[in-house]
C-alpha positions as a Markdown table, in Angstrom:
| # | Residue | x | y | z |
|---|---|---|---|---|
| 1 | Unk | 128.6 | 69.3 | -188.5 |
| 2 | Unk | 125.0 | 70.5 | -187.7 |
| 3 | Unk | 124.6 | 67.5 | -185.3 |
| 4 | Unk | 127.8 | 68.5 | -183.5 |
| 5 | Unk | 126.7 | 72.1 | -183.1 |
| 6 | Unk | 123.3 | 71.2 | -182.0 |
| 7 | Unk | 124.8 | 68.9 | -179.2 |
| 8 | Unk | 127.2 | 71.7 | -178.2 |
| 9 | Unk | 124.4 | 74.3 | -177.8 |
| 10 | Unk | 122.4 | 71.7 | -175.7 |
| 11 | Unk | 125.3 | 71.6 | -173.2 |
| 12 | Unk | 126.2 | 75.1 | -172.8 |
| 13 | Unk | 124.0 | 75.1 | -169.6 |
| 14 | Unk | 126.4 | 72.8 | -168.0 |
| 15 | Unk | 129.6 | 75.0 | -168.4 |
| 16 | Unk | 131.0 | 76.1 | -164.9 |
| 17 | Unk | 132.5 | 79.5 | -165.7 |
| 18 | Unk | 131.7 | 81.9 | -162.8 |
| 19 | Unk | 135.1 | 83.6 | -163.0 |
| 20 | Unk | 135.4 | 84.4 | -166.8 |
| 21 | Unk | 131.6 | 83.9 | -167.9 |
| 22 | Unk | 133.1 | 82.4 | -171.2 |
| 23 | Unk | 131.1 | 79.4 | -171.9 |
| 24 | Unk | 132.9 | 76.7 | -174.0 |
| 25 | Unk | 131.7 | 73.3 | -175.1 |
| 26 | Unk | 133.7 | 70.7 | -177.1 |
| 27 | Unk | 132.1 | 67.8 | -178.9 |
| 28 | Unk | 134.7 | 65.2 | -180.0 |
| 29 | Unk | 133.8 | 62.7 | -182.6 |
| 30 | Unk | 135.3 | 59.2 | -183.0 |
| 31 | Unk | 136.1 | 57.5 | -186.4 |
| 32 | Unk | 133.1 | 55.4 | -185.7 |
| 33 | Unk | 130.8 | 58.3 | -185.0 |
| 34 | Unk | 130.6 | 58.1 | -181.3 |
| 35 | Unk | 130.5 | 61.6 | -179.7 |
| 36 | Unk | 131.8 | 62.9 | -176.4 |
| 37 | Unk | 130.8 | 66.2 | -174.9 |
| 38 | Unk | 133.1 | 68.3 | -172.5 |
| 39 | Unk | 132.4 | 71.7 | -171.0 |
| 40 | Unk | 134.9 | 74.1 | -169.4 |
| 41 | Unk | 135.2 | 73.8 | -165.6 |
| 42 | Unk | 136.6 | 76.7 | -163.9 |
| 43 | Unk | 138.2 | 76.8 | -160.5 |
| 44 | Unk | 138.9 | 79.8 | -158.2 |
| 45 | Unk | 142.4 | 78.7 | -158.3 |
| 46 | Unk | 142.8 | 79.5 | -162.0 |
| 47 | Unk | 145.5 | 77.1 | -162.8 |
| 48 | Unk | 143.0 | 74.1 | -161.9 |
| 49 | Unk | 140.6 | 75.2 | -164.6 |
| 50 | Unk | 140.0 | 72.4 | -167.2 |
| 51 | Unk | 139.1 | 73.4 | -170.8 |
| 52 | Unk | 136.1 | 71.7 | -172.5 |
| 53 | Unk | 138.4 | 70.2 | -175.1 |
| 54 | Unk | 140.5 | 68.3 | -172.6 |
| 55 | Unk | 137.3 | 67.2 | -170.6 |
| 56 | Unk | 135.9 | 65.8 | -173.9 |
| 57 | Unk | 139.3 | 64.0 | -174.8 |
| 58 | Unk | 139.9 | 62.6 | -171.5 |
| 59 | Unk | 136.4 | 61.4 | -171.2 |
| 60 | Unk | 136.6 | 59.4 | -174.4 |
| 61 | Unk | 140.1 | 57.9 | -173.5 |
| 62 | Unk | 138.7 | 56.9 | -170.1 |
| 63 | Unk | 136.0 | 55.0 | -171.8 |
| 64 | Unk | 138.5 | 53.2 | -174.2 |
| 65 | Unk | 138.2 | 55.4 | -177.3 |
| 66 | Unk | 141.4 | 56.2 | -179.1 |
| 67 | Unk | 140.5 | 56.9 | -182.8 |
| 68 | Unk | 139.2 | 60.5 | -183.3 |
| 69 | Unk | 138.2 | 62.4 | -186.5 |
| 70 | Unk | 137.1 | 65.8 | -185.4 |
| 71 | Unk | 136.3 | 68.2 | -182.4 |
| 72 | Unk | 133.8 | 71.0 | -182.6 |
| 73 | Unk | 134.6 | 73.8 | -180.1 |
| 74 | Unk | 131.5 | 76.2 | -179.4 |
| 75 | Unk | 131.1 | 79.2 | -177.5 |
| 76 | Unk | 128.3 | 81.7 | -177.7 |
| 77 | Unk | 130.6 | 84.2 | -176.1 |
| 78 | Unk | 133.4 | 84.7 | -178.5 |
| 79 | Unk | 135.7 | 82.6 | -180.7 |
| 80 | Unk | 136.8 | 79.6 | -178.8 |
| 81 | Unk | 140.2 | 78.8 | -180.3 |
| 82 | Unk | 141.9 | 75.9 | -178.3 |
| 83 | Unk | 144.6 | 77.1 | -175.9 |
| 84 | Unk | 148.2 | 75.6 | -176.2 |
| 85 | Unk | 147.7 | 72.9 | -173.6 |
| 86 | Unk | 144.5 | 71.7 | -175.4 |
| 87 | Unk | 146.5 | 71.7 | -178.8 |
| 88 | Unk | 149.3 | 69.8 | -177.1 |
| 89 | Unk | 146.6 | 67.3 | -175.7 |
| 90 | Unk | 145.1 | 66.9 | -179.2 |
| 91 | Unk | 148.6 | 66.2 | -180.7 |
| 92 | Unk | 149.1 | 63.2 | -178.1 |
| 93 | Unk | 145.8 | 61.5 | -179.2 |
| 94 | Unk | 145.0 | 62.8 | -182.7 |
| 95 | Unk | 146.6 | 62.7 | -186.2 |
| 96 | Unk | 148.0 | 65.7 | -187.9 |
| 97 | Unk | 144.9 | 65.8 | -190.2 |
| 98 | Unk | 142.5 | 65.8 | -187.2 |
| 99 | Unk | 139.8 | 68.3 | -187.8 |
| 100 | Unk | 139.4 | 71.1 | -185.3 |
| 101 | Unk | 136.1 | 73.1 | -185.9 |
| 102 | Unk | 135.8 | 76.5 | -184.2 |
| 103 | Unk | 132.1 | 77.7 | -183.9 |
| 104 | Unk | 130.3 | 80.8 | -182.6 |
| 105 | Unk | 126.7 | 81.9 | -183.2 |
| 106 | Unk | 127.9 | 83.7 | -186.5 |
| 107 | Unk | 130.8 | 81.7 | -187.8 |
| 108 | Unk | 132.3 | 78.2 | -188.3 |
| 109 | Unk | 136.0 | 77.9 | -188.9 |
| 110 | Unk | 137.8 | 74.6 | -189.7 |
| 111 | Unk | 141.5 | 73.8 | -189.4 |
| 112 | Unk | 143.8 | 70.7 | -189.4 |
| 113 | Unk | 145.5 | 70.1 | -186.0 |
| 114 | Unk | 148.8 | 70.5 | -187.9 |
| 115 | Unk | 147.7 | 74.0 | -189.0 |
| 116 | Unk | 146.9 | 75.0 | -185.3 |
| 117 | Unk | 150.0 | 73.4 | -183.9 |
| 118 | Unk | 152.7 | 72.9 | -186.5 |
| 119 | Unk | 155.6 | 72.0 | -184.1 |
| 120 | Unk | 153.9 | 69.9 | -181.2 |
| 121 | Unk | 156.2 | 68.4 | -178.6 |
| 122 | Unk | 156.9 | 64.7 | -178.9 |
| 123 | Unk | 159.3 | 63.1 | -176.5 |
| 124 | Unk | 160.4 | 60.5 | -179.2 |
| 125 | Unk | 161.5 | 63.1 | -181.6 |
C-alpha cells in the first residue's frame, strides 16, 4: 500500500481542479501488479468533469487490462470517497471483493466494493 500511496502523492501536481481545488489521484492495481494512475480533470461545464478513479480505470481498459485487485484513492484536501458514478464503473469492471482504499494525509480506510455499492446496477439481472 505504501508504494501506491507514494505514487499517488507524486501525481497530485497533475490534477486539474481549478473550480473545486479538491485534488484527487487514483492508483489502480491489476492482479499482475501493473499500476495505472488517474487524476481528476475538471471542466467549467461541471458535468464534463471526470473523476480520478474513472480516468485510471479507463486508462487500464484502453491498454487491454481487465483484472484488477485494488484502487487507492488519495487526496491531500479531504476524504476522497468515490462518487456513485465511479462506484458503478468499478462494479462494471471489478469483483465485489475488489479493494477500495481511501487515503488522506492522516488516515487510510479500506473497503470492499460490495460494502461501498451493495446494489449496483446490472442490465442482466
